[in-house]
Tab-separated table of N, CA, C and O in Angstrom:
chain	number	residue	atom	x	y	z
A	185	UNK	N	182.586	132.609	104.941
A	185	UNK	CA	182.529	133.857	105.650
A	185	UNK	C	182.427	133.563	107.142
A	185	UNK	O	181.536	132.862	107.568
A	186	UNK	N	183.337	134.063	107.930
A	186	UNK	CA	183.311	133.825	109.368
A	186	UNK	C	182.775	135.042	110.092
A	186	UNK	O	182.985	136.171	109.668
A	187	UNK	N	182.093	134.773	111.157
A	187	UNK	CA	181.573	135.846	111.989
A	187	UNK	C	182.528	135.978	113.158
A	187	UNK	O	182.666	135.056	113.939
A	188	UNK	N	183.203	137.085	113.256
A	188	UNK	CA	184.249	137.237	114.252
A	188	UNK	C	183.722	137.584	115.629
A	188	UNK	O	183.024	138.563	115.808
A	189	UNK	N	184.042	136.757	116.568
A	189	UNK	CA	183.811	137.052	117.970
A	189	UNK	C	185.190	137.087	118.589
A	189	UNK	O	185.817	136.053	118.787
A	190	UNK	N	185.669	138.252	118.859
A	190	UNK	CA	187.033	138.387	119.339
A	190	UNK	C	187.082	138.167	120.840
A	190	UNK	O	186.444	138.886	121.605
A	191	UNK	N	187.839	137.165	121.253
A	191	UNK	CA	187.999	136.925	122.676
A	191	UNK	C	189.001	137.897	123.292
A	191	UNK	O	188.972	138.148	124.485
A	192	UNK	N	189.886	138.471	122.482
A	192	UNK	CA	190.840	139.426	123.029
A	192	UNK	C	190.153	140.721	123.440
A	192	UNK	O	190.607	141.413	124.343
A	193	UNK	N	189.037	141.061	122.790
A	193	UNK	CA	188.286	142.254	123.171
A	193	UNK	C	187.445	142.019	124.416
A	193	UNK	O	186.904	142.948	124.987
A	194	UNK	N	187.289	140.760	124.804
A	194	UNK	CA	186.460	140.421	125.946
A	194	UNK	C	187.302	139.869	127.085
A	194	UNK	O	186.881	138.969	127.789
A	195	UNK	N	188.497	140.406	127.283
A	195	UNK	CA	189.414	139.807	128.244
A	195	UNK	C	189.012	140.040	129.693
A	195	UNK	O	189.486	139.362	130.571
A	196	UNK	N	188.126	140.994	129.951
A	196	UNK	CA	187.716	141.240	131.323
A	196	UNK	C	186.327	140.690	131.633
A	196	UNK	O	185.731	141.073	132.632
A	197	UNK	N	185.819	139.831	130.790
A	197	UNK	CA	184.516	139.233	131.058
A	197	UNK	C	184.680	138.006	131.946
A	197	UNK	O	185.765	137.464	132.106
A	198	UNK	N	183.570	137.564	132.494
A	198	UNK	CA	183.592	136.429	133.410
A	198	UNK	C	183.958	135.149	132.668
A	198	UNK	O	183.767	135.024	131.446
A	199	UNK	N	184.474	134.194	133.409
A	199	UNK	CA	184.910	132.925	132.823
A	199	UNK	C	183.750	132.206	132.157
A	199	UNK	O	183.902	131.625	131.088
A	200	UNK	N	182.586	132.246	132.783
A	200	UNK	CA	181.409	131.580	132.226
A	200	UNK	C	181.033	132.188	130.872
A	200	UNK	O	180.719	131.481	129.920
A	201	UNK	N	181.089	133.508	130.771
A	201	UNK	CA	180.758	134.193	129.522
A	201	UNK	C	181.810	133.896	128.461
A	201	UNK	O	181.473	133.670	127.290
A	202	UNK	N	183.082	133.887	128.851
A	202	UNK	CA	184.146	133.562	127.888
A	202	UNK	C	183.974	132.150	127.345
A	202	UNK	O	184.173	131.903	126.150
A	203	UNK	N	183.584	131.213	128.199
A	203	UNK	CA	183.365	129.837	127.756
A	203	UNK	C	182.215	129.764	126.762
A	203	UNK	O	182.297	129.071	125.750
A	204	UNK	N	181.138	130.506	127.037
A	204	UNK	CA	179.999	130.507	126.124
A	204	UNK	C	180.388	131.129	124.788
A	204	UNK	O	180.003	130.633	123.725
A	205	UNK	N	181.183	132.201	124.815
A	205	UNK	CA	181.632	132.818	123.568
A	205	UNK	C	182.519	131.874	122.766
A	205	UNK	O	182.465	131.842	121.535
A	206	UNK	N	183.343	131.080	123.461
A	206	UNK	CA	184.181	130.099	122.778
A	206	UNK	C	183.315	129.018	122.124
A	206	UNK	O	183.541	128.621	120.977
A	207	UNK	N	182.300	128.544	122.845
A	207	UNK	CA	181.381	127.549	122.276
A	207	UNK	C	180.616	128.141	121.100
A	207	UNK	O	180.365	127.471	120.105
A	208	UNK	N	180.253	129.423	121.219
A	208	UNK	CA	179.538	130.094	120.146
A	208	UNK	C	180.397	130.167	118.885
A	208	UNK	O	179.917	129.938	117.782
A	209	UNK	N	181.695	130.455	119.040
A	209	UNK	CA	182.595	130.507	117.887
A	209	UNK	C	182.692	129.145	117.201
A	209	UNK	O	182.690	129.064	115.976
A	210	UNK	N	182.792	128.083	118.008
A	210	UNK	CA	182.882	126.739	117.429
A	210	UNK	C	181.630	126.406	116.627
A	210	UNK	O	181.701	125.790	115.565
A	211	UNK	N	180.473	126.800	117.132
A	211	UNK	CA	179.226	126.532	116.428
A	211	UNK	C	179.080	127.345	115.164
A	211	UNK	O	178.576	126.864	114.150
A	212	UNK	N	179.537	128.601	115.185
A	212	UNK	CA	179.379	129.467	114.020
A	212	UNK	C	180.260	129.043	112.857
A	212	UNK	O	180.021	129.443	111.730
A	213	UNK	N	181.300	128.233	113.137
A	213	UNK	CA	182.111	127.699	112.037
A	213	UNK	C	181.291	126.746	111.181
A	213	UNK	O	181.529	126.612	109.995
A	214	UNK	N	180.327	126.086	111.795
A	214	UNK	CA	179.563	125.040	111.115
A	214	UNK	C	178.179	125.490	110.671
A	214	UNK	O	177.611	124.911	109.756
A	215	UNK	N	177.603	126.480	111.322
A	215	UNK	CA	176.222	126.888	111.070
A	215	UNK	C	176.219	128.174	110.252
A	215	UNK	O	176.727	129.200	110.704
A	216	UNK	N	175.656	128.109	109.049
A	216	UNK	CA	175.556	129.272	108.174
A	216	UNK	C	174.125	129.392	107.693
A	216	UNK	O	173.494	128.397	107.360
A	217	UNK	N	173.621	130.609	107.638
A	217	UNK	CA	172.283	130.844	107.140
A	217	UNK	C	172.321	131.286	105.693
A	217	UNK	O	173.139	132.124	105.309
A	218	UNK	N	171.455	130.711	104.885
A	218	UNK	CA	171.348	131.090	103.480
A	218	UNK	C	169.953	131.658	103.233
A	218	UNK	O	169.144	131.735	104.157
A	219	UNK	N	169.687	132.033	102.002
A	219	UNK	CA	168.365	132.570	101.684
A	219	UNK	C	167.303	131.481	101.808
A	219	UNK	O	166.170	131.743	102.216
A	220	UNK	N	167.661	130.227	101.447
A	220	UNK	CA	166.696	129.132	101.535
A	220	UNK	C	166.481	128.692	102.979
A	220	UNK	O	165.362	128.396	103.386
A	221	UNK	N	167.588	128.612	103.750
A	221	UNK	CA	167.519	128.204	105.155
A	221	UNK	C	168.303	129.191	106.009
A	221	UNK	O	169.488	129.006	106.264
A	222	UNK	N	167.654	130.262	106.445
A	222	UNK	CA	168.357	131.239	107.276
A	222	UNK	C	168.652	130.681	108.672
A	222	UNK	O	168.159	129.630	109.059
A	223	UNK	N	169.429	131.412	109.415
A	223	UNK	CA	169.864	130.993	110.745
A	223	UNK	C	168.906	131.560	111.790
A	223	UNK	O	168.580	132.739	111.781
A	224	UNK	N	168.445	130.701	112.697
A	224	UNK	CA	167.591	131.110	113.804
A	224	UNK	C	168.488	131.280	115.025
A	224	UNK	O	168.957	130.308	115.600
A	225	UNK	N	168.778	132.525	115.400
A	225	UNK	CA	169.747	132.836	116.451
A	225	UNK	C	169.023	133.124	117.756
A	225	UNK	O	168.117	133.948	117.794
A	226	UNK	N	169.460	132.461	118.822
A	226	UNK	CA	168.860	132.648	120.149
A	226	UNK	C	169.798	133.496	120.996
A	226	UNK	O	170.989	133.219	121.078
A	227	UNK	N	169.265	134.538	121.625
A	227	UNK	CA	170.007	135.344	122.578
A	227	UNK	C	169.278	135.247	123.904
A	227	UNK	O	168.099	135.588	123.990
A	228	UNK	N	169.995	134.792	124.935
A	228	UNK	CA	169.363	134.510	126.214
A	228	UNK	C	170.042	135.321	127.307
A	228	UNK	O	171.260	135.394	127.372
A	229	UNK	N	169.238	135.943	128.152
A	229	UNK	CA	169.766	136.601	129.340
A	229	UNK	C	169.096	135.969	130.555
A	229	UNK	O	168.336	135.012	130.420
A	230	UNK	N	169.357	136.509	131.722
A	230	UNK	CA	168.772	135.906	132.919
A	230	UNK	C	167.260	136.125	132.983
A	230	UNK	O	166.539	135.282	133.516
A	231	UNK	N	166.763	137.215	132.412
A	231	UNK	CA	165.330	137.503	132.474
A	231	UNK	C	164.612	137.319	131.147
A	231	UNK	O	163.440	136.961	131.125
A	232	UNK	N	165.292	137.590	130.036
A	232	UNK	CA	164.622	137.633	128.741
A	232	UNK	C	165.276	136.687	127.748
A	232	UNK	O	166.396	136.225	127.941
A	233	UNK	N	164.538	136.437	126.650
A	233	UNK	CA	165.068	135.655	125.544
A	233	UNK	C	164.585	136.317	124.257
A	233	UNK	O	163.456	136.801	124.186
A	234	UNK	N	165.476	136.404	123.285
A	234	UNK	CA	165.096	136.964	121.995
A	234	UNK	C	165.644	136.066	120.904
A	234	UNK	O	166.599	135.321	121.110
A	235	UNK	N	165.027	136.150	119.744
A	235	UNK	CA	165.401	135.287	118.633
A	235	UNK	C	165.273	136.075	117.337
A	235	UNK	O	164.415	136.942	117.210
A	236	UNK	N	166.202	135.797	116.409
A	236	UNK	CA	166.191	136.443	115.098
A	236	UNK	C	166.365	135.384	114.026
A	236	UNK	O	167.075	134.393	114.226
A	237	UNK	N	165.748	135.614	112.882
A	237	UNK	CA	165.964	134.793	111.695
A	237	UNK	C	166.834	135.626	110.766
A	237	UNK	O	166.411	136.680	110.291
A	238	UNK	N	168.094	135.162	110.534
A	238	UNK	CA	169.099	135.969	109.847
A	238	UNK	C	169.557	135.263	108.572
A	238	UNK	O	169.884	134.072	108.592
A	239	UNK	N	169.588	136.011	107.468
A	239	UNK	CA	170.193	135.547	106.220
A	239	UNK	C	171.635	136.044	106.222
A	239	UNK	O	171.884	137.238	106.082
A	240	UNK	N	172.603	135.134	106.412
A	240	UNK	CA	173.998	135.530	106.550
A	240	UNK	C	174.625	135.985	105.240
A	240	UNK	O	175.606	136.728	105.256
A	241	UNK	N	174.105	135.550	104.109
A	241	UNK	CA	174.686	135.959	102.832
A	241	UNK	C	174.479	137.452	102.583
A	241	UNK	O	175.348	138.120	102.035
A	242	UNK	N	173.331	137.963	102.995
A	242	UNK	CA	173.026	139.378	102.826
A	242	UNK	C	173.324	140.155	104.106
A	242	UNK	O	173.575	141.353	104.074
A	243	UNK	N	173.301	139.462	105.235
A	243	UNK	CA	173.496	140.119	106.517
A	243	UNK	C	172.249	140.852	106.967
A	243	UNK	O	172.320	141.946	107.512
A	244	UNK	N	171.083	140.244	106.747
A	244	UNK	CA	169.815	140.904	107.003
A	244	UNK	C	168.955	140.053	107.935
A	244	UNK	O	168.900	138.828	107.789
A	245	UNK	N	168.284	140.702	108.877
A	245	UNK	CA	167.336	140.021	109.755
A	245	UNK	C	165.982	139.967	109.067
A	245	UNK	O	165.438	141.005	108.680
A	246	UNK	N	165.435	138.757	108.917
A	246	UNK	CA	164.160	138.579	108.229
A	246	UNK	C	162.975	138.641	109.184
A	246	UNK	O	161.900	139.095	108.818
A	247	UNK	N	163.157	138.142	110.406
A	247	UNK	CA	162.087	138.158	111.413
A	247	UNK	C	162.725	138.107	112.787
A	247	UNK	O	163.842	137.603	112.945
A	248	UNK	N	162.012	138.625	113.783
A	248	UNK	CA	162.530	138.576	115.143
A	248	UNK	C	161.375	138.593	116.128
A	248	UNK	O	160.257	139.005	115.798
A	249	UNK	N	161.661	138.138	117.348
A	249	UNK	CA	160.686	138.176	118.440
A	249	UNK	C	161.455	138.176	119.747
A	249	UNK	O	162.601	137.716	119.805
A	250	UNK	N	160.807	138.692	120.796
A	250	UNK	CA	161.480	138.800	122.084
A	250	UNK	C	160.453	138.865	123.205
A	250	UNK	O	159.302	139.258	122.986
A	251	UNK	N	160.885	138.500	124.406
A	251	UNK	CA	160.009	138.633	125.564
A	251	UNK	C	159.916	140.083	126.011
A	251	UNK	O	159.113	140.403	126.881
A	252	UNK	N	160.717	140.964	125.440
A	252	UNK	CA	160.684	142.379	125.810
A	252	UNK	C	159.614	143.156	125.050
A	252	UNK	O	159.425	144.346	125.293
A	253	UNK	N	158.907	142.490	124.132
A	253	UNK	CA	157.825	143.149	123.400
A	253	UNK	C	156.640	143.375	124.330
A	253	UNK	O	156.427	142.619	125.276
A	254	UNK	N	155.865	144.379	124.035
A	254	UNK	CA	154.776	144.774	124.917
A	254	UNK	C	153.736	143.698	125.171
A	254	UNK	O	153.309	143.497	126.309
A	255	UNK	N	153.322	142.990	124.119
A	255	UNK	CA	152.272	141.989	124.306
A	255	UNK	C	152.774	140.759	125.069
A	255	UNK	O	151.996	140.065	125.714
A	256	UNK	N	154.069	140.464	125.011
A	256	UNK	CA	154.600	139.319	125.750
A	256	UNK	C	154.996	139.663	127.176
A	256	UNK	O	155.146	138.772	128.006
A	257	UNK	N	155.169	140.939	127.476
A	257	UNK	CA	155.507	141.322	128.852
A	257	UNK	C	154.351	141.003	129.795
A	257	UNK	O	154.558	140.638	130.938
A	258	UNK	N	153.143	141.132	129.312
A	258	UNK	CA	151.976	140.838	130.138
A	258	UNK	C	151.549	139.388	130.105
A	258	UNK	O	150.578	139.008	130.758
A	259	UNK	N	152.264	138.566	129.354
A	259	UNK	CA	151.916	137.145	129.221
A	259	UNK	C	152.168	136.422	130.538
A	259	UNK	O	153.232	136.539	131.139
A	260	UNK	N	151.173	135.687	131.001
A	260	UNK	CA	151.295	134.955	132.266
A	260	UNK	C	152.073	133.665	132.050
A	260	UNK	O	151.976	133.042	131.005
A	261	UNK	N	152.821	133.281	133.050
A	261	UNK	CA	153.577	132.041	132.974
A	261	UNK	C	155.028	132.267	133.343
A	261	UNK	O	155.489	133.405	133.496
A	262	UNK	N	155.760	131.159	133.478
A	262	UNK	CA	157.174	131.271	133.827
A	262	UNK	C	157.993	131.586	132.575
A	262	UNK	O	157.448	131.739	131.483
A	263	UNK	N	159.312	131.685	132.746
A	263	UNK	CA	160.187	132.079	131.636
A	263	UNK	C	160.201	131.028	130.529
A	263	UNK	O	160.322	131.379	129.354
A	264	UNK	N	160.028	129.749	130.881
A	264	UNK	CA	160.004	128.697	129.867
A	264	UNK	C	158.754	128.815	129.002
A	264	UNK	O	158.808	128.647	127.779
A	265	UNK	N	157.612	129.118	129.617
A	265	UNK	CA	156.375	129.299	128.855
A	265	UNK	C	156.483	130.514	127.936
A	265	UNK	O	156.009	130.485	126.791
A	266	UNK	N	157.117	131.574	128.427
A	266	UNK	CA	157.310	132.760	127.585
A	266	UNK	C	158.239	132.446	126.412
A	266	UNK	O	158.034	132.925	125.301
A	267	UNK	N	159.271	131.625	126.655
A	267	UNK	CA	160.197	131.259	125.584
A	267	UNK	C	159.470	130.467	124.500
A	267	UNK	O	159.710	130.665	123.302
A	268	UNK	N	158.573	129.569	124.909
A	268	UNK	CA	157.804	128.798	123.925
A	268	UNK	C	156.913	129.725	123.104
A	268	UNK	O	156.788	129.572	121.897
A	269	UNK	N	156.317	130.707	123.762
A	269	UNK	CA	155.469	131.675	123.066
A	269	UNK	C	156.294	132.505	122.077
A	269	UNK	O	155.833	132.804	120.970
A	270	UNK	N	157.521	132.864	122.450
A	270	UNK	CA	158.414	133.606	121.549
A	270	UNK	C	158.737	132.750	120.325
A	270	UNK	O	158.776	133.253	119.197
A	271	UNK	N	158.956	131.449	120.526
A	271	UNK	CA	159.211	130.547	119.411
A	271	UNK	C	158.043	130.476	118.443
A	271	UNK	O	158.221	130.496	117.218
A	272	UNK	N	156.838	130.402	118.985
A	272	UNK	CA	155.642	130.379	118.125
A	272	UNK	C	155.490	131.696	117.367
A	272	UNK	O	155.140	131.709	116.189
A	273	UNK	N	155.790	132.793	118.054
A	273	UNK	CA	155.659	134.114	117.436
A	273	UNK	C	156.668	134.309	116.307
A	273	UNK	O	156.328	134.820	115.232
A	274	UNK	N	157.925	133.886	116.509
A	274	UNK	CA	158.927	134.047	115.454
A	274	UNK	C	158.622	133.126	114.282
A	274	UNK	O	158.884	133.471	113.125
A	275	UNK	N	158.049	131.952	114.550
A	275	UNK	CA	157.661	131.054	113.455
A	275	UNK	C	156.577	131.694	112.596
A	275	UNK	O	156.630	131.628	111.358
A	276	UNK	N	155.618	132.325	113.255
A	276	UNK	CA	154.545	133.001	112.527
A	276	UNK	C	155.098	134.141	111.664
A	276	UNK	O	154.734	134.290	110.498
A	277	UNK	N	156.026	134.921	112.233
A	277	UNK	CA	156.606	136.042	111.486
A	277	UNK	C	157.522	135.570	110.375
A	277	UNK	O	157.593	136.192	109.310
A	278	UNK	N	158.237	134.466	110.593
A	278	UNK	CA	159.112	133.924	109.547
A	278	UNK	C	158.284	133.368	108.396
A	278	UNK	O	158.653	133.530	107.228
A	279	UNK	N	157.177	132.707	108.713
A	279	UNK	CA	156.294	132.190	107.660
A	279	UNK	C	155.740	133.342	106.832
A	279	UNK	O	155.617	133.232	105.613
A	280	UNK	N	155.423	134.457	107.486
A	280	UNK	CA	154.926	135.630	106.764
A	280	UNK	C	156.006	136.213	105.859
A	280	UNK	O	155.708	136.790	104.810
A	281	UNK	N	157.283	136.043	106.249
A	281	UNK	CA	158.399	136.540	105.431
A	281	UNK	C	158.793	135.531	104.352
A	281	UNK	O	159.732	135.786	103.593
A	282	UNK	N	158.126	134.382	104.303
A	282	UNK	CA	158.400	133.385	103.269
A	282	UNK	C	159.459	132.369	103.636
A	282	UNK	O	160.050	131.739	102.763
A	283	UNK	N	159.713	132.165	104.920
A	283	UNK	CA	160.733	131.216	105.381
A	283	UNK	C	160.035	129.989	105.957
A	283	UNK	O	159.176	130.116	106.825
A	284	UNK	N	160.425	128.797	105.466
A	284	UNK	CA	159.848	127.548	105.991
A	284	UNK	C	160.862	126.761	106.803
A	284	UNK	O	160.512	126.158	107.808
A	285	UNK	N	162.122	126.734	106.368
A	285	UNK	CA	163.146	125.962	107.054
A	285	UNK	C	164.259	126.860	107.558
A	285	UNK	O	164.621	127.841	106.909
A	286	UNK	N	164.786	126.549	108.735
A	286	UNK	CA	165.863	127.344	109.330
A	286	UNK	C	166.948	126.418	109.860
A	286	UNK	O	166.749	125.220	110.006
A	287	UNK	N	168.109	127.011	110.139
A	287	UNK	CA	169.206	126.326	110.811
A	287	UNK	C	169.250	126.895	112.223
A	287	UNK	O	169.325	128.104	112.402
A	288	UNK	N	169.189	126.034	113.237
A	288	UNK	CA	169.101	126.491	114.623
A	288	UNK	C	170.481	126.807	115.166
A	288	UNK	O	171.383	125.977	115.126
A	289	UNK	N	170.662	128.033	115.664
A	289	UNK	CA	171.921	128.473	116.252
A	289	UNK	C	171.649	128.813	117.708
A	289	UNK	O	171.044	129.829	118.016
A	290	UNK	N	172.108	127.958	118.607
A	290	UNK	CA	171.848	128.152	120.035
A	290	UNK	C	172.864	129.084	120.672
A	290	UNK	O	172.765	129.385	121.860
A	291	UNK	N	173.847	129.548	119.916
A	291	UNK	CA	174.818	130.567	120.340
A	291	UNK	C	175.581	130.184	121.596
A	291	UNK	O	175.795	130.994	122.482
A	292	UNK	N	175.985	128.935	121.685
A	292	UNK	CA	176.795	128.495	122.814
A	292	UNK	C	176.005	128.107	124.043
A	292	UNK	O	176.572	127.631	125.017
A	293	UNK	N	174.685	128.314	124.034
A	293	UNK	CA	173.855	127.920	125.164
A	293	UNK	C	173.526	126.433	125.074
A	293	UNK	O	173.472	125.877	123.983
A	294	UNK	N	173.265	125.802	126.213
A	294	UNK	CA	172.839	124.410	126.216
A	294	UNK	C	171.463	124.298	125.591
A	294	UNK	O	170.616	125.173	125.777
A	295	UNK	N	171.242	123.208	124.863
A	295	UNK	CA	169.914	122.939	124.316
A	295	UNK	C	169.099	122.308	125.444
A	295	UNK	O	168.966	121.095	125.566
A	296	UNK	N	168.598	123.174	126.320
A	296	UNK	CA	167.939	122.721	127.534
A	296	UNK	C	167.096	123.876	128.059
A	296	UNK	O	167.444	125.038	127.864
A	297	UNK	N	166.011	123.579	128.698
A	297	UNK	CA	165.211	124.607	129.352
A	297	UNK	C	164.576	125.578	128.383
A	297	UNK	O	163.812	125.198	127.501
A	298	UNK	N	164.898	126.860	128.548
A	298	UNK	CA	164.262	127.895	127.734
A	298	UNK	C	164.655	127.819	126.269
A	298	UNK	O	163.842	128.100	125.385
A	299	UNK	N	165.895	127.431	125.986
A	299	UNK	CA	166.350	127.327	124.588
A	299	UNK	C	165.600	126.189	123.888
A	299	UNK	O	165.135	126.336	122.756
A	300	UNK	N	165.444	125.060	124.563
A	300	UNK	CA	164.707	123.929	123.994
A	300	UNK	C	163.225	124.266	123.850
A	300	UNK	O	162.585	123.881	122.859
A	301	UNK	N	162.663	125.002	124.812
A	301	UNK	CA	161.254	125.388	124.737
A	301	UNK	C	161.014	126.325	123.557
A	301	UNK	O	160.001	126.212	122.855
A	302	UNK	N	161.964	127.237	123.313
A	302	UNK	CA	161.849	128.133	122.171
A	302	UNK	C	161.872	127.335	120.863
A	302	UNK	O	161.083	127.588	119.962
A	303	UNK	N	162.772	126.358	120.779
A	303	UNK	CA	162.853	125.527	119.578
A	303	UNK	C	161.570	124.725	119.368
A	303	UNK	O	161.073	124.608	118.244
A	304	UNK	N	161.008	124.190	120.456
A	304	UNK	CA	159.752	123.445	120.354
A	304	UNK	C	158.614	124.339	119.899
A	304	UNK	O	157.773	123.933	119.091
A	305	UNK	N	158.580	125.569	120.417
A	305	UNK	CA	157.558	126.526	119.989
A	305	UNK	C	157.679	126.884	118.523
A	305	UNK	O	156.683	126.995	117.812
A	306	UNK	N	158.915	127.043	118.044
A	306	UNK	CA	159.130	127.363	116.625
A	306	UNK	C	158.723	126.185	115.739
A	306	UNK	O	158.153	126.377	114.675
A	307	UNK	N	159.017	124.966	116.204
A	307	UNK	CA	158.600	123.783	115.435
A	307	UNK	C	157.082	123.653	115.394
A	307	UNK	O	156.508	123.320	114.355
A	308	UNK	N	156.424	123.901	116.530
A	308	UNK	CA	154.969	123.804	116.551
A	308	UNK	C	154.329	124.921	115.728
A	308	UNK	O	153.206	124.781	115.267
A	309	UNK	N	155.062	126.022	115.533
A	309	UNK	CA	154.572	127.110	114.685
A	309	UNK	C	154.735	126.853	113.198
A	309	UNK	O	154.251	127.618	112.377
A	310	UNK	N	155.456	125.779	112.848
A	310	UNK	CA	155.564	125.401	111.442
A	310	UNK	C	156.941	125.507	110.835
A	310	UNK	O	157.120	125.214	109.653
A	311	UNK	N	157.948	125.910	111.597
A	311	UNK	CA	159.319	125.962	111.061
A	311	UNK	C	159.947	124.576	111.123
A	311	UNK	O	159.707	123.832	112.074
A	312	UNK	N	160.751	124.246	110.123
A	312	UNK	CA	161.477	122.975	110.137
A	312	UNK	C	162.954	123.267	110.353
A	312	UNK	O	163.509	124.197	109.773
A	313	UNK	N	163.570	122.438	111.174
A	313	UNK	CA	165.007	122.581	111.487
A	313	UNK	C	165.765	121.523	110.726
A	313	UNK	O	165.352	120.447	110.517
């Protein structure tokens, strides 16, 4: 089952965004979430980061966390510290949903900075990649 990201529908987007969408498509060919190991999807913007644990076979989100939540908006620290806190929070919620292992989907972003901090936070929260 492929997840379609149509580049023809995004013909007026910036070159940087088109490149990330192309990288995201290449990654989604290889990364699939199942009931045993769902996909941990990272969505990153310039100010915020959000993450979802998705079972692709059913098409259902099992757990999610974001820096846009009320309790994390007041959290002190830079964006990397907030990303690590989001990782710990999603790990806690995924464990409550009965998920121990996930497949990490960085969605075309570099595994660096906030994305890496989120992954480290999720690992320290008890999720295995």
